[in-house]
Amino acid sequence: MNTLEFIKECQEKVFSGNHISVDDAKKLLDVPEEYLKDLARCANEITRDFNGDKVDVEQLNNIKKNACSEDCTFCGQSAFFDTGIESYQLPEPEDVVIKAQKAKEEGAESYCLVAAWREPSTKDFQKVCKIITEINEKVGISVECSLGFLTIEQAKKLKELKVKRYNHNLETAKSKFSEICTTHTYEDRLKTLGIARDAGLELCTGGIIGLGETREQRLELTLELARLYPEEVTINILVPVPGTPLELQTDLPNSEIVRMFSVIRFLLPESVIKISGGRETNLDDSGEELLQSGANGIITAGYLTMGGNEAEKDRKLIEKIGLKA
């Protein structure tokens, strides 16, 4: 069987409702360069078959910025590194409502509240709940949260407030994790995802590629995501932040990024696969190719510590390639 026949055979397994094997996933990730467009095309066909032509568009609000207690080596918000990034604490609910309303008017389907801390204190969690309540009452956009580690009681409260999805990234492969963070463990992150799932929240999880991991470690992360089967996968592409240990990290080739997104789609045909931070700076086309290689979601209008494309620019990008924002 030649490589193209193998890719098509894997695609047929997915179309027939079966899972590809670990060995299949490894072979797909390692296809020769001349078959990469075939891999991407087949991933795109899976995306369209299971998810249609709609692109999931999300906006973020970094509601508590900087001075995080964790030492994640990629993060400009860690208190361990001097990055010169501004700091601020939780805003008033009315300030967040204004931004959520703007996001809705710009076409965002979901609005994710993100906070830079290990876990919310009781007082801060109550403030976040007040913000969510105000958004629900005054805006009516789907709210998602990324608030670090949670207790089961906190997760249940978010569900009660109609939060749809909880984001908690694995960041990287388990075998790489201790090089990236020492203040908590990979198992801590898995535990939080389990708590969110047990509370009835949908899961959003993923990681960052380009941290110096090997292709085999990207496969390791991908297989863990497939095991969790989250409703949404979010993949960031490292943008090195001056002052962090990874400030001199070299960029991943675009071909490696395409491989990653394509293979995730074979493993998770029904999930939203979202191109997140770094797409505007690491990709030649802000994500056009990836939206035709397995991805079906983007974050627009900026990220946690850096700007992004304006919402209107992203809308035009999506329509240009025949998809729907």
mmCIF file with all atom_site columns, C-alpha atoms in Angstrom, residues 98-306:
data_model
loop_
_atom_site.group_PDB
_atom_site.id
_atom_site.type_symbol
_atom_site.label_atom_id
_atom_site.label_alt_id
_atom_site.label_comp_id
_atom_site.label_asym_id
_atom_site.label_entity_id
_atom_site.label_seq_id
_atom_site.pdbx_PDB_ins_code
_atom_site.Cartn_x
_atom_site.Cartn_y
_atom_site.Cartn_z
_atom_site.occupancy
_atom_site.B_iso_or_equiv
_atom_site.pdbx_formal_charge
_atom_site.auth_seq_id
_atom_site.auth_comp_id
_atom_site.auth_asym_id
_atom_site.auth_atom_id
_atom_site.pdbx_PDB_model_num
ATOM 1   C CA . ILE A 1 98  ? -19.132 46.264 27.354 1.00 0.00 ? 98  ILE A CA 1
ATOM 2   C CA . LYS A 1 99  ? -16.361 44.143 25.835 1.00 0.00 ? 99  LYS A CA 1
ATOM 3   C CA . ALA A 1 100 ? -18.591 41.055 25.641 1.00 0.00 ? 100 ALA A CA 1
ATOM 4   C CA . GLN A 1 101 ? -21.258 43.058 23.824 1.00 0.00 ? 101 GLN A CA 1
ATOM 5   C CA . LYS A 1 102 ? -18.652 44.302 21.343 1.00 0.00 ? 102 LYS A CA 1
ATOM 6   C CA . ALA A 1 103 ? -17.449 40.728 20.769 1.00 0.00 ? 103 ALA A CA 1
ATOM 7   C CA . LYS A 1 104 ? -21.003 39.602 20.054 1.00 0.00 ? 104 LYS A CA 1
ATOM 8   C CA . GLU A 1 105 ? -21.538 42.480 17.613 1.00 0.00 ? 105 GLU A CA 1
ATOM 9   C CA . GLU A 1 106 ? -18.309 41.522 15.845 1.00 0.00 ? 106 GLU A CA 1
ATOM 10  C CA . GLY A 1 107 ? -19.602 37.995 15.266 1.00 0.00 ? 107 GLY A CA 1
ATOM 11  C CA . ALA A 1 108 ? -18.001 36.018 18.088 1.00 0.00 ? 108 ALA A CA 1
ATOM 12  C CA . GLU A 1 109 ? -19.996 32.946 19.070 1.00 0.00 ? 109 GLU A CA 1
ATOM 13  C CA . SER A 1 110 ? -18.298 32.547 22.437 1.00 0.00 ? 110 SER A CA 1
ATOM 14  C CA . TYR A 1 111 ? -16.561 34.747 24.972 1.00 0.00 ? 111 TYR A CA 1
ATOM 15  C CA . CYS A 1 112 ? -13.896 33.237 27.200 1.00 0.00 ? 112 CYS A CA 1
ATOM 16  C CA . LEU A 1 113 ? -12.929 34.757 30.550 1.00 0.00 ? 113 LEU A CA 1
ATOM 17  C CA . VAL A 1 114 ? -9.278  34.015 31.349 1.00 0.00 ? 114 VAL A CA 1
ATOM 18  C CA . ALA A 1 115 ? -7.411  34.730 34.594 1.00 0.00 ? 115 ALA A CA 1
ATOM 19  C CA . ALA A 1 116 ? -3.678  34.514 35.296 1.00 0.00 ? 116 ALA A CA 1
ATOM 20  C CA . TRP A 1 117 ? -3.455  32.667 38.571 1.00 0.00 ? 117 TRP A CA 1
ATOM 21  C CA . ARG A 1 118 ? -2.959  29.118 39.841 1.00 0.00 ? 118 ARG A CA 1
ATOM 22  C CA . GLU A 1 119 ? -6.538  28.939 41.078 1.00 0.00 ? 119 GLU A CA 1
ATOM 23  C CA . PRO A 1 120 ? -9.214  31.441 42.091 1.00 0.00 ? 120 PRO A CA 1
ATOM 24  C CA . SER A 1 121 ? -9.546  32.478 45.721 1.00 0.00 ? 121 SER A CA 1
ATOM 25  C CA . THR A 1 122 ? -13.043 32.343 47.189 1.00 0.00 ? 122 THR A CA 1
ATOM 26  C CA . LYS A 1 123 ? -13.354 36.117 46.886 1.00 0.00 ? 123 LYS A CA 1
ATOM 27  C CA . ASP A 1 124 ? -12.089 36.248 43.299 1.00 0.00 ? 124 ASP A CA 1
ATOM 28  C CA . PHE A 1 125 ? -14.299 33.340 42.264 1.00 0.00 ? 125 PHE A CA 1
ATOM 29  C CA . GLN A 1 126 ? -17.341 35.198 43.598 1.00 0.00 ? 126 GLN A CA 1
ATOM 30  C CA . LYS A 1 127 ? -16.323 38.237 41.523 1.00 0.00 ? 127 LYS A CA 1
ATOM 31  C CA . VAL A 1 128 ? -15.998 36.079 38.401 1.00 0.00 ? 128 VAL A CA 1
ATOM 32  C CA . CYS A 1 129 ? -19.439 34.603 39.036 1.00 0.00 ? 129 CYS A CA 1
ATOM 33  C CA . LYS A 1 130 ? -20.844 38.140 39.244 1.00 0.00 ? 130 LYS A CA 1
ATOM 34  C CA . ILE A 1 131 ? -19.223 38.983 35.898 1.00 0.00 ? 131 ILE A CA 1
ATOM 35  C CA . ILE A 1 132 ? -20.708 35.853 34.289 1.00 0.00 ? 132 ILE A CA 1
ATOM 36  C CA . THR A 1 133 ? -24.157 36.672 35.661 1.00 0.00 ? 133 THR A CA 1
ATOM 37  C CA . GLU A 1 134 ? -23.990 40.192 34.234 1.00 0.00 ? 134 GLU A CA 1
ATOM 38  C CA . ILE A 1 135 ? -22.911 38.902 30.794 1.00 0.00 ? 135 ILE A CA 1
ATOM 39  C CA . ASN A 1 136 ? -25.746 36.375 30.789 1.00 0.00 ? 136 ASN A CA 1
ATOM 40  C CA . GLU A 1 137 ? -28.319 39.003 31.704 1.00 0.00 ? 137 GLU A CA 1
ATOM 41  C CA . LYS A 1 138 ? -27.118 41.860 29.501 1.00 0.00 ? 138 LYS A CA 1
ATOM 42  C CA . VAL A 1 139 ? -25.361 40.291 26.495 1.00 0.00 ? 139 VAL A CA 1
ATOM 43  C CA . GLY A 1 140 ? -26.485 36.738 25.861 1.00 0.00 ? 140 GLY A CA 1
ATOM 44  C CA . ILE A 1 141 ? -23.267 35.331 24.413 1.00 0.00 ? 141 ILE A CA 1
ATOM 45  C CA . SER A 1 142 ? -21.980 31.833 25.186 1.00 0.00 ? 142 SER A CA 1
ATOM 46  C CA . VAL A 1 143 ? -19.554 32.165 28.116 1.00 0.00 ? 143 VAL A CA 1
ATOM 47  C CA . GLU A 1 144 ? -16.498 29.981 28.553 1.00 0.00 ? 144 GLU A CA 1
ATOM 48  C CA . CYS A 1 145 ? -13.918 30.152 31.330 1.00 0.00 ? 145 CYS A CA 1
ATOM 49  C CA . SER A 1 146 ? -10.231 29.467 31.899 1.00 0.00 ? 146 SER A CA 1
ATOM 50  C CA . LEU A 1 147 ? -9.603  30.042 35.601 1.00 0.00 ? 147 LEU A CA 1
ATOM 51  C CA . GLY A 1 148 ? -6.899  27.527 36.489 1.00 0.00 ? 148 GLY A CA 1
ATOM 52  C CA . PHE A 1 149 ? -7.434  24.739 38.989 1.00 0.00 ? 149 PHE A CA 1
ATOM 53  C CA . LEU A 1 150 ? -10.993 24.291 40.283 1.00 0.00 ? 150 LEU A CA 1
ATOM 54  C CA . THR A 1 151 ? -12.749 22.533 43.111 1.00 0.00 ? 151 THR A CA 1
ATOM 55  C CA . ILE A 1 152 ? -15.778 20.420 42.204 1.00 0.00 ? 152 ILE A CA 1
ATOM 56  C CA . GLU A 1 153 ? -17.981 22.971 43.976 1.00 0.00 ? 153 GLU A CA 1
ATOM 57  C CA . GLN A 1 154 ? -16.602 25.787 41.824 1.00 0.00 ? 154 GLN A CA 1
ATOM 58  C CA . ALA A 1 155 ? -17.039 23.747 38.655 1.00 0.00 ? 155 ALA A CA 1
ATOM 59  C CA . LYS A 1 156 ? -20.656 22.981 39.563 1.00 0.00 ? 156 LYS A CA 1
ATOM 60  C CA . LYS A 1 157 ? -21.277 26.679 40.191 1.00 0.00 ? 157 LYS A CA 1
ATOM 61  C CA . LEU A 1 158 ? -19.953 27.534 36.722 1.00 0.00 ? 158 LEU A CA 1
ATOM 62  C CA . LYS A 1 159 ? -22.308 24.938 35.263 1.00 0.00 ? 159 LYS A CA 1
ATOM 63  C CA . GLU A 1 160 ? -25.186 26.434 37.256 1.00 0.00 ? 160 GLU A CA 1
ATOM 64  C CA . LEU A 1 161 ? -24.317 29.830 35.715 1.00 0.00 ? 161 LEU A CA 1
ATOM 65  C CA . LYS A 1 162 ? -24.651 28.256 32.239 1.00 0.00 ? 162 LYS A CA 1
ATOM 66  C CA . VAL A 1 163 ? -20.947 28.380 31.430 1.00 0.00 ? 163 VAL A CA 1
ATOM 67  C CA . LYS A 1 164 ? -20.705 26.129 28.395 1.00 0.00 ? 164 LYS A CA 1
ATOM 68  C CA . ARG A 1 165 ? -17.091 25.073 28.286 1.00 0.00 ? 165 ARG A CA 1
ATOM 69  C CA . TYR A 1 166 ? -14.051 25.054 30.562 1.00 0.00 ? 166 TYR A CA 1
ATOM 70  C CA . ASN A 1 167 ? -10.569 25.574 29.155 1.00 0.00 ? 167 ASN A CA 1
ATOM 71  C CA . HIS A 1 168 ? -7.566  24.021 30.830 1.00 0.00 ? 168 HIS A CA 1
ATOM 72  C CA . ASN A 1 169 ? -4.661  23.219 28.539 1.00 0.00 ? 169 ASN A CA 1
ATOM 73  C CA . LEU A 1 170 ? -2.285  20.307 28.957 1.00 0.00 ? 170 LEU A CA 1
ATOM 74  C CA . GLU A 1 171 ? 0.351   22.646 27.435 1.00 0.00 ? 171 GLU A CA 1
ATOM 75  C CA . THR A 1 172 ? 2.632   19.896 26.114 1.00 0.00 ? 172 THR A CA 1
ATOM 76  C CA . ALA A 1 173 ? 3.341   16.173 26.234 1.00 0.00 ? 173 ALA A CA 1
ATOM 77  C CA . LYS A 1 174 ? 3.632   14.515 29.633 1.00 0.00 ? 174 LYS A CA 1
ATOM 78  C CA . SER A 1 175 ? 7.253   13.582 28.847 1.00 0.00 ? 175 SER A CA 1
ATOM 79  C CA . LYS A 1 176 ? 8.063   17.275 28.213 1.00 0.00 ? 176 LYS A CA 1
ATOM 80  C CA . PHE A 1 177 ? 5.998   18.846 30.973 1.00 0.00 ? 177 PHE A CA 1
ATOM 81  C CA . SER A 1 178 ? 8.613   18.928 33.757 1.00 0.00 ? 178 SER A CA 1
ATOM 82  C CA . GLU A 1 179 ? 10.894  20.960 31.472 1.00 0.00 ? 179 GLU A CA 1
ATOM 83  C CA . ILE A 1 180 ? 8.122   23.523 30.983 1.00 0.00 ? 180 ILE A CA 1
ATOM 84  C CA . CYS A 1 181 ? 6.695   23.820 34.502 1.00 0.00 ? 181 CYS A CA 1
ATOM 85  C CA . THR A 1 182 ? 7.826   22.797 37.998 1.00 0.00 ? 182 THR A CA 1
ATOM 86  C CA . THR A 1 183 ? 5.212   24.469 40.223 1.00 0.00 ? 183 THR A CA 1
ATOM 87  C CA . HIS A 1 184 ? 2.495   21.970 39.343 1.00 0.00 ? 184 HIS A CA 1
ATOM 88  C CA . THR A 1 185 ? 2.261   18.657 37.520 1.00 0.00 ? 185 THR A CA 1
ATOM 89  C CA . TYR A 1 186 ? 0.717   17.232 34.398 1.00 0.00 ? 186 TYR A CA 1
ATOM 90  C CA . GLU A 1 187 ? -1.509  15.133 36.653 1.00 0.00 ? 187 GLU A CA 1
ATOM 91  C CA . ASP A 1 188 ? -2.796  18.322 38.315 1.00 0.00 ? 188 ASP A CA 1
ATOM 92  C CA . ARG A 1 189 ? -4.006  19.477 34.920 1.00 0.00 ? 189 ARG A CA 1
ATOM 93  C CA . LEU A 1 190 ? -5.673  16.158 34.129 1.00 0.00 ? 190 LEU A CA 1
ATOM 94  C CA . LYS A 1 191 ? -7.397  16.267 37.525 1.00 0.00 ? 191 LYS A CA 1
ATOM 95  C CA . THR A 1 192 ? -8.875  19.695 36.767 1.00 0.00 ? 192 THR A CA 1
ATOM 96  C CA . LEU A 1 193 ? -10.188 18.492 33.413 1.00 0.00 ? 193 LEU A CA 1
ATOM 97  C CA . GLY A 1 194 ? -11.807 15.551 35.205 1.00 0.00 ? 194 GLY A CA 1
ATOM 98  C CA . ILE A 1 195 ? -13.447 17.887 37.721 1.00 0.00 ? 195 ILE A CA 1
ATOM 99  C CA . ALA A 1 196 ? -14.848 20.066 34.937 1.00 0.00 ? 196 ALA A CA 1
ATOM 100 C CA . ARG A 1 197 ? -16.186 17.025 33.086 1.00 0.00 ? 197 ARG A CA 1
ATOM 101 C CA . ASP A 1 198 ? -17.747 15.596 36.257 1.00 0.00 ? 198 ASP A CA 1
ATOM 102 C CA . ALA A 1 199 ? -19.551 18.907 36.801 1.00 0.00 ? 199 ALA A CA 1
ATOM 103 C CA . GLY A 1 200 ? -21.126 18.652 33.351 1.00 0.00 ? 200 GLY A CA 1
ATOM 104 C CA . LEU A 1 201 ? -19.004 21.288 31.639 1.00 0.00 ? 201 LEU A CA 1
ATOM 105 C CA . GLU A 1 202 ? -17.782 20.762 28.098 1.00 0.00 ? 202 GLU A CA 1
ATOM 106 C CA . LEU A 1 203 ? -13.995 20.583 27.814 1.00 0.00 ? 203 LEU A CA 1
ATOM 107 C CA . CYS A 1 204 ? -11.589 22.756 25.882 1.00 0.00 ? 204 CYS A CA 1
ATOM 108 C CA . THR A 1 205 ? -7.984  21.638 26.115 1.00 0.00 ? 205 THR A CA 1
ATOM 109 C CA . GLY A 1 206 ? -4.867  21.593 24.023 1.00 0.00 ? 206 GLY A CA 1
ATOM 110 C CA . GLY A 1 207 ? -1.437  23.074 24.268 1.00 0.00 ? 207 GLY A CA 1
ATOM 111 C CA . ILE A 1 208 ? 1.394   25.003 22.716 1.00 0.00 ? 208 ILE A CA 1
ATOM 112 C CA . ILE A 1 209 ? 3.599   23.696 19.946 1.00 0.00 ? 209 ILE A CA 1
ATOM 113 C CA . GLY A 1 210 ? 7.061   25.033 19.232 1.00 0.00 ? 210 GLY A CA 1
ATOM 114 C CA . LEU A 1 211 ? 8.350   24.749 22.814 1.00 0.00 ? 211 LEU A CA 1
ATOM 115 C CA . GLY A 1 212 ? 11.319  22.683 21.675 1.00 0.00 ? 212 GLY A CA 1
ATOM 116 C CA . GLU A 1 213 ? 9.376   19.419 21.789 1.00 0.00 ? 213 GLU A CA 1
ATOM 117 C CA . THR A 1 214 ? 10.024  16.616 19.300 1.00 0.00 ? 214 THR A CA 1
ATOM 118 C CA . ARG A 1 215 ? 7.540   15.445 16.707 1.00 0.00 ? 215 ARG A CA 1
ATOM 119 C CA . GLU A 1 216 ? 7.102   12.318 18.839 1.00 0.00 ? 216 GLU A CA 1
ATOM 120 C CA . GLN A 1 217 ? 6.112   14.512 21.793 1.00 0.00 ? 217 GLN A CA 1
ATOM 121 C CA . ARG A 1 218 ? 3.588   16.353 19.631 1.00 0.00 ? 218 ARG A CA 1
ATOM 122 C CA . LEU A 1 219 ? 2.142   12.942 18.801 1.00 0.00 ? 219 LEU A CA 1
ATOM 123 C CA . GLU A 1 220 ? 2.096   12.119 22.530 1.00 0.00 ? 220 GLU A CA 1
ATOM 124 C CA . LEU A 1 221 ? 0.076   15.265 23.240 1.00 0.00 ? 221 LEU A CA 1
ATOM 125 C CA . THR A 1 222 ? -2.245  14.546 20.334 1.00 0.00 ? 222 THR A CA 1
ATOM 126 C CA . LEU A 1 223 ? -2.971  11.018 21.555 1.00 0.00 ? 223 LEU A CA 1
ATOM 127 C CA . GLU A 1 224 ? -3.719  12.301 25.062 1.00 0.00 ? 224 GLU A CA 1
ATOM 128 C CA . LEU A 1 225 ? -6.170  14.804 23.598 1.00 0.00 ? 225 LEU A CA 1
ATOM 129 C CA . ALA A 1 226 ? -7.805  11.992 21.644 1.00 0.00 ? 226 ALA A CA 1
ATOM 130 C CA . ARG A 1 227 ? -8.153  9.978  24.860 1.00 0.00 ? 227 ARG A CA 1
ATOM 131 C CA . LEU A 1 228 ? -9.886  12.886 26.595 1.00 0.00 ? 228 LEU A CA 1
ATOM 132 C CA . TYR A 1 229 ? -12.120 13.523 23.551 1.00 0.00 ? 229 TYR A CA 1
ATOM 133 C CA . PRO A 1 230 ? -12.819 17.199 24.385 1.00 0.00 ? 230 PRO A CA 1
ATOM 134 C CA . GLU A 1 231 ? -15.505 19.178 22.627 1.00 0.00 ? 231 GLU A CA 1
ATOM 135 C CA . GLU A 1 232 ? -12.819 21.689 21.674 1.00 0.00 ? 232 GLU A CA 1
ATOM 136 C CA . VAL A 1 233 ? -9.076  21.470 21.098 1.00 0.00 ? 233 VAL A CA 1
ATOM 137 C CA . THR A 1 234 ? -7.078  24.690 21.152 1.00 0.00 ? 234 THR A CA 1
ATOM 138 C CA . ILE A 1 235 ? -3.579  24.705 19.699 1.00 0.00 ? 235 ILE A CA 1
ATOM 139 C CA . ASN A 1 236 ? -1.277  27.669 20.250 1.00 0.00 ? 236 ASN A CA 1
ATOM 140 C CA . ILE A 1 237 ? 1.941   28.244 18.319 1.00 0.00 ? 237 ILE A CA 1
ATOM 141 C CA . LEU A 1 238 ? 4.659   29.670 20.540 1.00 0.00 ? 238 LEU A CA 1
ATOM 142 C CA . VAL A 1 239 ? 5.405   33.358 20.234 1.00 0.00 ? 239 VAL A CA 1
ATOM 143 C CA . PRO A 1 240 ? 8.628   33.734 22.277 1.00 0.00 ? 240 PRO A CA 1
ATOM 144 C CA . VAL A 1 241 ? 8.233   36.417 24.948 1.00 0.00 ? 241 VAL A CA 1
ATOM 145 C CA . PRO A 1 242 ? 11.342  38.446 25.835 1.00 0.00 ? 242 PRO A CA 1
ATOM 146 C CA . GLY A 1 243 ? 12.302  37.778 29.441 1.00 0.00 ? 243 GLY A CA 1
ATOM 147 C CA . THR A 1 244 ? 11.064  34.178 29.494 1.00 0.00 ? 244 THR A CA 1
ATOM 148 C CA . PRO A 1 245 ? 13.354  31.126 29.276 1.00 0.00 ? 245 PRO A CA 1
ATOM 149 C CA . LEU A 1 246 ? 12.008  30.420 25.764 1.00 0.00 ? 246 LEU A CA 1
ATOM 150 C CA . GLU A 1 247 ? 12.657  33.896 24.366 1.00 0.00 ? 247 GLU A CA 1
ATOM 151 C CA . LEU A 1 248 ? 15.209  32.545 21.842 1.00 0.00 ? 248 LEU A CA 1
ATOM 152 C CA . GLN A 1 249 ? 13.207  29.477 20.787 1.00 0.00 ? 249 GLN A CA 1
ATOM 153 C CA . THR A 1 250 ? 13.208  29.001 17.011 1.00 0.00 ? 250 THR A CA 1
ATOM 154 C CA . ASP A 1 251 ? 9.942   28.851 15.057 1.00 0.00 ? 251 ASP A CA 1
ATOM 155 C CA . LEU A 1 252 ? 8.400   25.583 13.954 1.00 0.00 ? 252 LEU A CA 1
ATOM 156 C CA . PRO A 1 253 ? 8.227   25.077 10.185 1.00 0.00 ? 253 PRO A CA 1
ATOM 157 C CA . ASN A 1 254 ? 4.686   25.587 8.857  1.00 0.00 ? 254 ASN A CA 1
ATOM 158 C CA . SER A 1 255 ? 4.735   22.004 7.562  1.00 0.00 ? 255 SER A CA 1
ATOM 159 C CA . GLU A 1 256 ? 5.029   20.668 11.134 1.00 0.00 ? 256 GLU A CA 1
ATOM 160 C CA . ILE A 1 257 ? 2.051   22.774 12.169 1.00 0.00 ? 257 ILE A CA 1
ATOM 161 C CA . VAL A 1 258 ? -0.045  21.441 9.276  1.00 0.00 ? 258 VAL A CA 1
ATOM 162 C CA . ARG A 1 259 ? 0.863   17.867 10.247 1.00 0.00 ? 259 ARG A CA 1
ATOM 163 C CA . MET A 1 260 ? -0.276  18.436 13.826 1.00 0.00 ? 260 MET A CA 1
ATOM 164 C CA . PHE A 1 261 ? -3.645  19.947 12.944 1.00 0.00 ? 261 PHE A CA 1
ATOM 165 C CA . SER A 1 262 ? -4.361  17.337 10.271 1.00 0.00 ? 262 SER A CA 1
ATOM 166 C CA . VAL A 1 263 ? -3.664  14.351 12.524 1.00 0.00 ? 263 VAL A CA 1
ATOM 167 C CA . ILE A 1 264 ? -5.741  15.807 15.368 1.00 0.00 ? 264 ILE A CA 1
ATOM 168 C CA . ARG A 1 265 ? -8.686  15.933 12.951 1.00 0.00 ? 265 ARG A CA 1
ATOM 169 C CA . PHE A 1 266 ? -8.282  12.240 12.072 1.00 0.00 ? 266 PHE A CA 1
ATOM 170 C CA . LEU A 1 267 ? -8.363  11.443 15.795 1.00 0.00 ? 267 LEU A CA 1
ATOM 171 C CA . LEU A 1 268 ? -11.124 13.889 16.775 1.00 0.00 ? 268 LEU A CA 1
ATOM 172 C CA . PRO A 1 269 ? -13.488 14.212 13.797 1.00 0.00 ? 269 PRO A CA 1
ATOM 173 C CA . GLU A 1 270 ? -16.313 15.914 15.713 1.00 0.00 ? 270 GLU A CA 1
ATOM 174 C CA . SER A 1 271 ? -14.391 18.373 17.899 1.00 0.00 ? 271 SER A CA 1
ATOM 175 C CA . VAL A 1 272 ? -13.842 22.058 17.294 1.00 0.00 ? 272 VAL A CA 1
ATOM 176 C CA . ILE A 1 273 ? -10.130 22.340 16.492 1.00 0.00 ? 273 ILE A CA 1
ATOM 177 C CA . LYS A 1 274 ? -9.111  25.920 17.085 1.00 0.00 ? 274 LYS A CA 1
ATOM 178 C CA . ILE A 1 275 ? -6.047  27.826 15.865 1.00 0.00 ? 275 ILE A CA 1
ATOM 179 C CA . SER A 1 276 ? -5.173  29.974 18.837 1.00 0.00 ? 276 SER A CA 1
ATOM 180 C CA . GLY A 1 277 ? -2.275  32.240 19.843 1.00 0.00 ? 277 GLY A CA 1
ATOM 181 C CA . GLY A 1 278 ? 0.527   32.708 17.369 1.00 0.00 ? 278 GLY A CA 1
ATOM 182 C CA . ARG A 1 279 ? -1.323  32.169 14.106 1.00 0.00 ? 279 ARG A CA 1
ATOM 183 C CA . GLU A 1 280 ? -0.833  35.753 12.920 1.00 0.00 ? 280 GLU A CA 1
ATOM 184 C CA . THR A 1 281 ? 2.913   35.763 13.589 1.00 0.00 ? 281 THR A CA 1
ATOM 185 C CA . ASN A 1 282 ? 3.900   32.139 12.873 1.00 0.00 ? 282 ASN A CA 1
ATOM 186 C CA . LEU A 1 283 ? 1.773   31.413 9.820  1.00 0.00 ? 283 LEU A CA 1
ATOM 187 C CA . ASP A 1 284 ? 2.195   32.931 6.378  1.00 0.00 ? 284 ASP A CA 1
ATOM 188 C CA . ASP A 1 285 ? -1.552  33.396 5.918  1.00 0.00 ? 285 ASP A CA 1
ATOM 189 C CA . SER A 1 286 ? -3.071  33.898 9.433  1.00 0.00 ? 286 SER A CA 1
ATOM 190 C CA . GLY A 1 287 ? -4.534  30.394 9.293  1.00 0.00 ? 287 GLY A CA 1
ATOM 191 C CA . GLU A 1 288 ? -6.109  30.014 5.837  1.00 0.00 ? 288 GLU A CA 1
ATOM 192 C CA . GLU A 1 289 ? -4.198  26.807 5.148  1.00 0.00 ? 289 GLU A CA 1
ATOM 193 C CA . LEU A 1 290 ? -4.939  25.310 8.559  1.00 0.00 ? 290 LEU A CA 1
ATOM 194 C CA . LEU A 1 291 ? -8.657  26.057 8.151  1.00 0.00 ? 291 LEU A CA 1
ATOM 195 C CA . GLN A 1 292 ? -8.398  23.779 5.122  1.00 0.00 ? 292 GLN A CA 1
ATOM 196 C CA . SER A 1 293 ? -6.231  21.191 6.907  1.00 0.00 ? 293 SER A CA 1
ATOM 197 C CA . GLY A 1 294 ? -8.372  20.110 9.848  1.00 0.00 ? 294 GLY A CA 1
ATOM 198 C CA . ALA A 1 295 ? -8.979  23.284 11.857 1.00 0.00 ? 295 ALA A CA 1
ATOM 199 C CA . ASN A 1 296 ? -12.477 24.778 12.120 1.00 0.00 ? 296 ASN A CA 1
ATOM 200 C CA . GLY A 1 297 ? -12.089 27.495 14.740 1.00 0.00 ? 297 GLY A CA 1
ATOM 201 C CA . ILE A 1 298 ? -10.115 30.633 15.496 1.00 0.00 ? 298 ILE A CA 1
ATOM 202 C CA . ILE A 1 299 ? -9.639  33.147 18.288 1.00 0.00 ? 299 ILE A CA 1
ATOM 203 C CA . THR A 1 300 ? -9.958  36.659 16.941 1.00 0.00 ? 300 THR A CA 1
ATOM 204 C CA . ALA A 1 301 ? -9.221  40.221 18.116 1.00 0.00 ? 301 ALA A CA 1
ATOM 205 C CA . GLY A 1 302 ? -6.231  39.374 20.309 1.00 0.00 ? 302 GLY A CA 1
ATOM 206 C CA . TYR A 1 303 ? -4.946  36.990 22.956 1.00 0.00 ? 303 TYR A CA 1
ATOM 207 C CA . LEU A 1 304 ? -3.813  37.101 26.570 1.00 0.00 ? 304 LEU A CA 1
ATOM 208 C CA . THR A 1 305 ? -0.723  39.270 26.225 1.00 0.00 ? 305 THR A CA 1
ATOM 209 C CA . MET A 1 306 ? -0.615  40.157 22.526 1.00 0.00 ? 306 MET A CA 1
#
